[in-house]
Amino acid sequence: MPHRLSPSRPRTTYTTLAALLTAVLATVPIGPAHAFTGGNHEDITRAALPWQPVTLTEMADARDGAINANDHPPYFEVGPLHCDNADYLEPRYAPDYPRTRDEATTELLACIRTSVTRFRNAVEAADGLVDADGKVRADQSDLSSHCTWDEKPQRAKCEVLEQLGRGWHQIEDFYSHSNWTDRAAPGPIGLENPPGLGRTEVAPFLDIGRYSGMKDADWTRDARTLIPVGLTTGCYTDVDSTGVKPADCDGRVSHNRALNKDTAASARSKPDDNFRHATAGATAEITRQWNDFKADLLKTYPDHGRGAQMICALVHDDPAGACP
């Protein structure tokens, strides 16, 4: 029998994830996208992943890649799938800001939770890539036809790519939608020009691989301690983690006006080369996420070199021939 996940590993299955999203997805309207453009997601993902071309295109393509699946209806209007609505300004900048630090942190944790869930799902789905003896299953790793990103059972490689892509999308968006790598524009700091944190390291509270092996209560407690007081993402009129769709973003740090770096032409992209800093941060982050995923496969599936074969199957376009 194939090696299965250790009973000690927390597991949030596809069914559980669907239940978490059903309430908000059922009422989501169709509206404009609000993330790094598909082309920018593609550039970031291609720069981060040393995969062979067909596999990389399945993940990264600006229109049809797994990394952009969350930007298609109805997912693109669910705030936690883009790290939206974790907005906050300290009292020295906005004495009556309508969202507390704790509320903003809770919303950011909802975003992180979606990535933790997808990571766990991807590890579980990888079990189907190889047989019990560590031989790559050709029928489960074949990419001669395009994968579909519809949350339905399909070839194991497609399932892994979908779970990773849907989990990595919001992580890339975090760098575009937050002030983590930013510098503010010259002038007064406030709603229209929030402070920038100017960080160059990957965000420590996006340690998805480590969190995936922890109980949810434990990793959320850990992440809370690592989120800086001055961190903010932008308010967007989509559905937040409580199921509430904000009517507008009046009196809040706005995604559209004040903070997003979704394109090089966005207002926040221009000061201090903020767009380049955001894309560089997102690229470094996906490199970390991929390395952590590989390490988790090796740890979870050690028998008969199964974890190493799973990695080989994910990287290569013809794993049945390329993976011994």
Coordinates of C-alpha atoms in Angstrom, one line a residue:
M1 CA 0.0 0.0 0.0
P2 CA 1.2 3.6 -0.7
H3 CA 2.6 5.5 2.3
R4 CA -0.1 7.7 3.7
L5 CA 0.1 10.9 5.7
S6 CA 1.1 10.4 9.3
P7 CA -1.8 10.4 11.7
S8 CA -0.2 13.2 13.6
R9 CA -0.3 15.6 10.6
P10 CA -3.3 18.0 10.7
R11 CA -5.4 17.4 7.7
T12 CA -7.9 19.8 6.1
T13 CA -9.4 17.9 3.2
Y14 CA -10.8 19.2 -0.1
T15 CA -14.3 18.7 1.4
T16 CA -13.4 20.8 4.5
L17 CA -12.0 23.6 2.4
A18 CA -15.0 23.6 0.2
A19 CA -17.2 23.9 3.3
L20 CA -15.1 26.9 4.5
L21 CA -15.6 28.7 1.2
T22 CA -19.2 27.7 0.2
A23 CA -20.9 30.4 2.3
V24 CA -19.1 33.2 0.6
L25 CA -18.7 31.8 -2.9
A26 CA -22.5 31.2 -3.1
T27 CA -23.2 34.9 -3.0
V28 CA -20.2 36.3 -4.8
P29 CA -20.9 38.6 -7.7
I30 CA -18.7 38.9 -10.8
G31 CA -16.5 42.0 -10.8
P32 CA -13.1 43.3 -11.8
A33 CA -10.0 41.4 -10.8
H34 CA -7.8 42.9 -8.1
A35 CA -4.5 41.2 -8.0
F36 CA -1.2 41.2 -9.7
T37 CA -2.1 40.9 -13.3
G38 CA -2.0 37.4 -14.8
G39 CA 1.2 38.3 -16.6
N40 CA 2.9 39.4 -13.4
H41 CA 1.8 36.3 -11.6
E42 CA 3.3 34.4 -14.5
D43 CA 6.6 36.2 -14.5
I44 CA 7.0 35.8 -10.7
T45 CA 6.1 32.1 -10.8
R46 CA 8.4 31.3 -13.8
A47 CA 11.3 33.1 -12.1
A48 CA 10.8 31.1 -8.9
L49 CA 10.4 27.6 -10.2
P50 CA 13.1 25.5 -11.9
W51 CA 10.6 23.3 -13.7
Q52 CA 10.5 22.0 -17.3
P53 CA 8.5 24.0 -19.8
V54 CA 5.2 22.2 -20.1
T55 CA 4.8 21.7 -16.4
L56 CA 5.8 25.3 -15.7
T57 CA 3.3 26.6 -18.2
E58 CA 0.5 24.5 -16.6
M59 CA 1.3 26.3 -13.3
A60 CA 2.3 29.8 -14.5
D61 CA 0.4 30.7 -17.7
A62 CA -1.1 34.1 -17.4
R63 CA -4.5 33.0 -18.5
D64 CA -4.9 29.3 -17.9
G65 CA -2.2 28.5 -15.2
A66 CA -3.0 27.1 -11.8
I67 CA -1.4 30.2 -10.2
N68 CA -4.1 32.3 -11.7
A69 CA -7.1 30.1 -10.9
N70 CA -8.1 32.2 -8.0
D71 CA -8.5 35.2 -10.3
H72 CA -11.3 33.5 -12.2
P73 CA -15.0 33.6 -11.0
P74 CA -16.1 33.1 -8.3
Y75 CA -12.8 33.0 -6.4
F76 CA -11.5 36.4 -7.3
E77 CA -14.2 38.1 -5.1
V78 CA -13.2 36.3 -1.9
G79 CA -10.9 38.5 0.1
P80 CA -8.9 35.8 1.9
L81 CA -7.8 34.4 -1.5
H82 CA -6.0 37.6 -2.2
C83 CA -5.0 38.7 1.3
D84 CA -7.4 41.7 1.1
N85 CA -9.1 43.6 4.0
A86 CA -6.3 43.2 6.6
D87 CA -6.1 47.0 6.7
Y88 CA -5.0 49.0 9.7
L89 CA -3.4 52.3 10.6
E90 CA -1.9 53.1 13.9
P91 CA -3.6 55.9 16.0
R92 CA -0.7 58.3 15.3
Y93 CA -1.8 58.2 11.6
A94 CA -5.5 57.8 12.0
P95 CA -6.9 58.2 15.6
D96 CA -10.4 56.8 14.7
Y97 CA -9.4 54.0 12.2
P98 CA -12.5 51.7 11.9
R99 CA -10.6 48.5 12.1
T100 CA -8.4 47.3 15.1
R101 CA -5.0 45.7 14.8
D102 CA -6.5 42.5 16.1
E103 CA -9.3 42.5 13.4
A104 CA -6.7 43.2 10.7
T105 CA -4.5 40.4 12.0
T106 CA -7.5 38.0 12.1
E107 CA -8.2 38.8 8.4
L108 CA -4.6 38.2 7.4
L109 CA -4.7 34.8 9.3
A110 CA -7.7 33.8 7.2
C111 CA -5.6 34.4 4.1
I112 CA -2.7 32.4 5.5
R113 CA -5.1 29.6 6.5
T114 CA -6.2 29.1 2.9
S115 CA -2.6 28.5 1.9
V116 CA -2.0 26.1 4.8
T117 CA -5.0 24.1 3.7
R118 CA -3.9 24.0 0.1
F119 CA -0.4 22.9 1.2
R120 CA -1.8 20.0 3.1
N121 CA -4.1 19.0 0.3
A122 CA -1.1 19.1 -2.2
V123 CA 1.0 16.8 0.0
E124 CA -2.0 14.4 0.2
A125 CA -2.6 14.5 -3.6
A126 CA 1.1 13.8 -4.3
D127 CA 0.6 10.3 -2.9
G128 CA -1.1 9.4 -6.2
L129 CA 2.0 10.3 -8.4
V130 CA 3.9 7.1 -7.6
D131 CA 3.1 3.5 -6.7
A132 CA 3.9 1.7 -3.4
D133 CA 7.4 0.8 -4.7
G134 CA 8.3 4.4 -5.7
K135 CA 7.7 3.9 -9.5
V136 CA 6.1 7.0 -11.2
R137 CA 2.6 6.3 -12.4
A138 CA 2.5 7.4 -16.0
D139 CA -1.2 7.8 -16.1
Q140 CA -1.2 10.1 -13.1
S141 CA 1.7 12.3 -14.2
D142 CA 0.9 12.8 -17.9
L143 CA 0.4 16.3 -19.1
S144 CA -0.4 15.6 -22.8
S145 CA -3.7 17.3 -22.2
H146 CA -4.4 20.5 -20.2
C147 CA -5.3 20.3 -16.6
T148 CA -8.6 21.8 -15.4
W149 CA -8.8 23.9 -12.3
D150 CA -12.2 23.0 -11.1
E151 CA -11.6 21.3 -7.7
K152 CA -12.7 18.0 -9.2
P153 CA -10.7 14.7 -9.1
Q154 CA -8.3 14.4 -12.0
R155 CA -4.7 13.2 -12.6
A156 CA -2.6 13.4 -9.5
K157 CA -0.1 15.8 -11.0
C158 CA -3.0 18.2 -12.0
E159 CA -4.4 17.9 -8.5
V160 CA -1.1 18.8 -6.9
L161 CA -0.6 21.8 -9.3
E162 CA -4.1 23.1 -8.6
Q163 CA -3.6 22.9 -4.8
L164 CA -0.2 24.6 -5.0
G165 CA -1.3 27.2 -7.4
R166 CA -4.4 28.1 -5.4
G167 CA -2.3 28.3 -2.3
W168 CA 0.5 30.3 -3.8
H169 CA -1.7 32.9 -5.5
Q170 CA -2.6 34.8 -2.3
I171 CA 1.0 34.6 -1.1
E172 CA 2.1 36.4 -4.2
D173 CA -0.8 38.8 -3.8
F174 CA 0.3 39.6 -0.2
Y175 CA 3.4 41.3 -1.5
S176 CA 1.4 43.4 -4.0
H177 CA -1.5 44.2 -1.6
S178 CA 0.5 45.0 1.6
N179 CA 3.0 47.5 2.7
W180 CA 5.6 44.8 3.6
T181 CA 8.2 45.8 1.0
D182 CA 6.9 49.3 0.5
R183 CA 8.1 52.8 1.1
A184 CA 5.6 55.6 1.3
A185 CA 5.5 58.4 -1.1
P186 CA 6.9 61.8 0.1
G187 CA 4.4 63.8 2.1
P188 CA 2.0 63.2 5.0
I189 CA 1.3 59.6 6.1
G190 CA -2.3 58.6 6.3
L191 CA -5.2 56.9 4.4
E192 CA -4.0 57.9 1.0
N193 CA -0.3 57.3 1.7
P194 CA 0.0 54.6 4.3
P195 CA 3.4 53.9 5.9
G196 CA 5.7 51.4 4.3
L197 CA 7.7 48.8 6.2
G198 CA 10.4 48.5 3.6
R199 CA 11.2 44.8 4.5
T200 CA 13.5 42.8 2.2
E201 CA 13.1 39.4 3.8
V202 CA 10.3 36.9 3.2
A203 CA 7.5 37.3 5.6
P204 CA 8.0 35.1 8.7
F205 CA 4.3 34.6 9.2
L206 CA 4.0 33.0 5.7
D207 CA 5.9 29.9 6.9
I208 CA 3.3 27.6 5.3
G209 CA 5.3 24.4 5.3
R210 CA 6.0 24.6 9.0
Y211 CA 2.4 25.6 9.8
S212 CA 1.0 22.7 7.8
G213 CA 2.4 20.2 10.3
M214 CA 1.1 22.1 13.3
K215 CA -2.4 22.3 14.9
D216 CA -4.3 25.3 13.6
A217 CA -4.5 26.9 17.1
D218 CA -0.7 26.6 17.5
W219 CA 0.3 28.1 14.2
T220 CA -2.2 30.9 14.4
R221 CA -0.8 31.8 17.8
D222 CA 2.7 31.7 16.4
A223 CA 1.8 33.8 13.3
R224 CA 0.0 36.5 15.4
T225 CA 3.3 37.2 17.3
L226 CA 5.1 37.7 14.0
I227 CA 2.8 40.2 12.3
P228 CA 4.1 43.8 12.8
V229 CA 1.8 46.4 14.3
G230 CA 2.3 48.6 11.2
L231 CA 1.4 46.0 8.6
T232 CA -1.6 46.7 6.4
T233 CA -3.1 45.3 3.3
G234 CA -5.8 47.2 1.4
C235 CA -9.5 47.3 1.8
Y236 CA -11.3 46.0 -1.2
T237 CA -15.1 45.7 -1.7
D238 CA -15.1 41.9 -1.8
V239 CA -16.1 39.2 0.7
D240 CA -14.0 39.0 3.9
S241 CA -13.5 36.0 6.2
T242 CA -16.7 36.8 8.1
G243 CA -18.8 36.6 5.0
V244 CA -19.4 40.4 5.0
K245 CA -19.0 42.3 1.7
P246 CA -17.9 45.9 2.5
A247 CA -20.2 48.4 0.8
D248 CA -17.2 50.7 0.3
C249 CA -13.7 51.4 1.7
D250 CA -14.4 55.0 2.9
G251 CA -12.2 55.8 5.9
R252 CA -10.0 52.8 5.3
V253 CA -6.7 52.2 3.5
S254 CA -8.0 51.4 0.0
H255 CA -6.6 48.7 -2.2
N256 CA -7.4 50.7 -5.3
R257 CA -6.4 54.2 -4.4
A258 CA -3.6 53.7 -1.8
L259 CA -1.8 50.4 -1.7
N260 CA -1.9 47.9 -4.6
K261 CA 1.1 47.3 -6.8
D262 CA -0.8 45.0 -9.2
T263 CA 0.8 46.7 -12.2
A264 CA 3.9 48.9 -12.7
A265 CA 1.5 51.8 -13.4
S266 CA -0.3 51.6 -10.0
A267 CA 0.2 54.7 -7.9
R268 CA 1.8 52.8 -5.1
S269 CA 4.2 51.1 -7.5
K270 CA 6.1 54.3 -8.3
P271 CA 7.7 55.6 -5.0
D272 CA 11.0 54.0 -4.3
D273 CA 10.6 51.4 -7.0
N274 CA 7.9 49.7 -5.0
F275 CA 6.7 47.5 -7.8
R276 CA 10.1 45.9 -8.3
H277 CA 10.4 45.3 -4.5
A278 CA 6.9 43.6 -4.4
T279 CA 7.7 41.3 -7.3
A280 CA 11.1 40.5 -5.9
G281 CA 9.6 39.6 -2.6
A282 CA 6.9 37.5 -4.2
T283 CA 9.5 35.6 -6.2
A284 CA 11.7 34.9 -3.2
E285 CA 8.6 33.7 -1.4
I286 CA 7.5 31.2 -4.0
T287 CA 11.0 29.8 -4.1
R288 CA 10.8 29.3 -0.4
Q289 CA 7.3 27.7 -0.7
W290 CA 8.5 25.2 -3.3
N291 CA 11.6 24.3 -1.3
D292 CA 9.5 23.7 1.8
F293 CA 7.0 21.6 -0.2
K294 CA 9.8 19.4 -1.5
A295 CA 11.2 19.0 2.0
D296 CA 7.7 18.0 3.2
L297 CA 7.3 15.4 0.5
L298 CA 10.7 13.8 1.4
K299 CA 9.7 13.7 5.1
T300 CA 6.1 12.5 4.6
Y301 CA 6.9 9.8 2.0
P302 CA 10.4 8.3 2.8
D303 CA 9.7 4.7 1.9
H304 CA 11.3 3.4 -1.3
G305 CA 12.3 7.0 -2.2
R306 CA 8.7 7.9 -2.9
G307 CA 9.0 11.5 -1.9
A308 CA 12.0 12.1 -4.2
Q309 CA 10.1 10.4 -7.1
M310 CA 7.1 12.7 -6.4
I311 CA 9.4 15.7 -6.7
C312 CA 10.9 14.3 -10.0
A313 CA 7.4 13.8 -11.3
L314 CA 6.4 17.3 -10.6
V315 CA 9.4 18.9 -12.1
H316 CA 9.7 16.9 -15.3
D317 CA 7.4 17.0 -18.4
D318 CA 7.9 13.3 -19.0
P319 CA 8.4 11.9 -15.6
A320 CA 7.7 8.3 -16.6
G321 CA 10.8 8.4 -18.8
A322 CA 12.9 10.9 -16.8
C323 CA 12.5 9.6 -13.2
P324 CA 14.3 6.3 -12.6

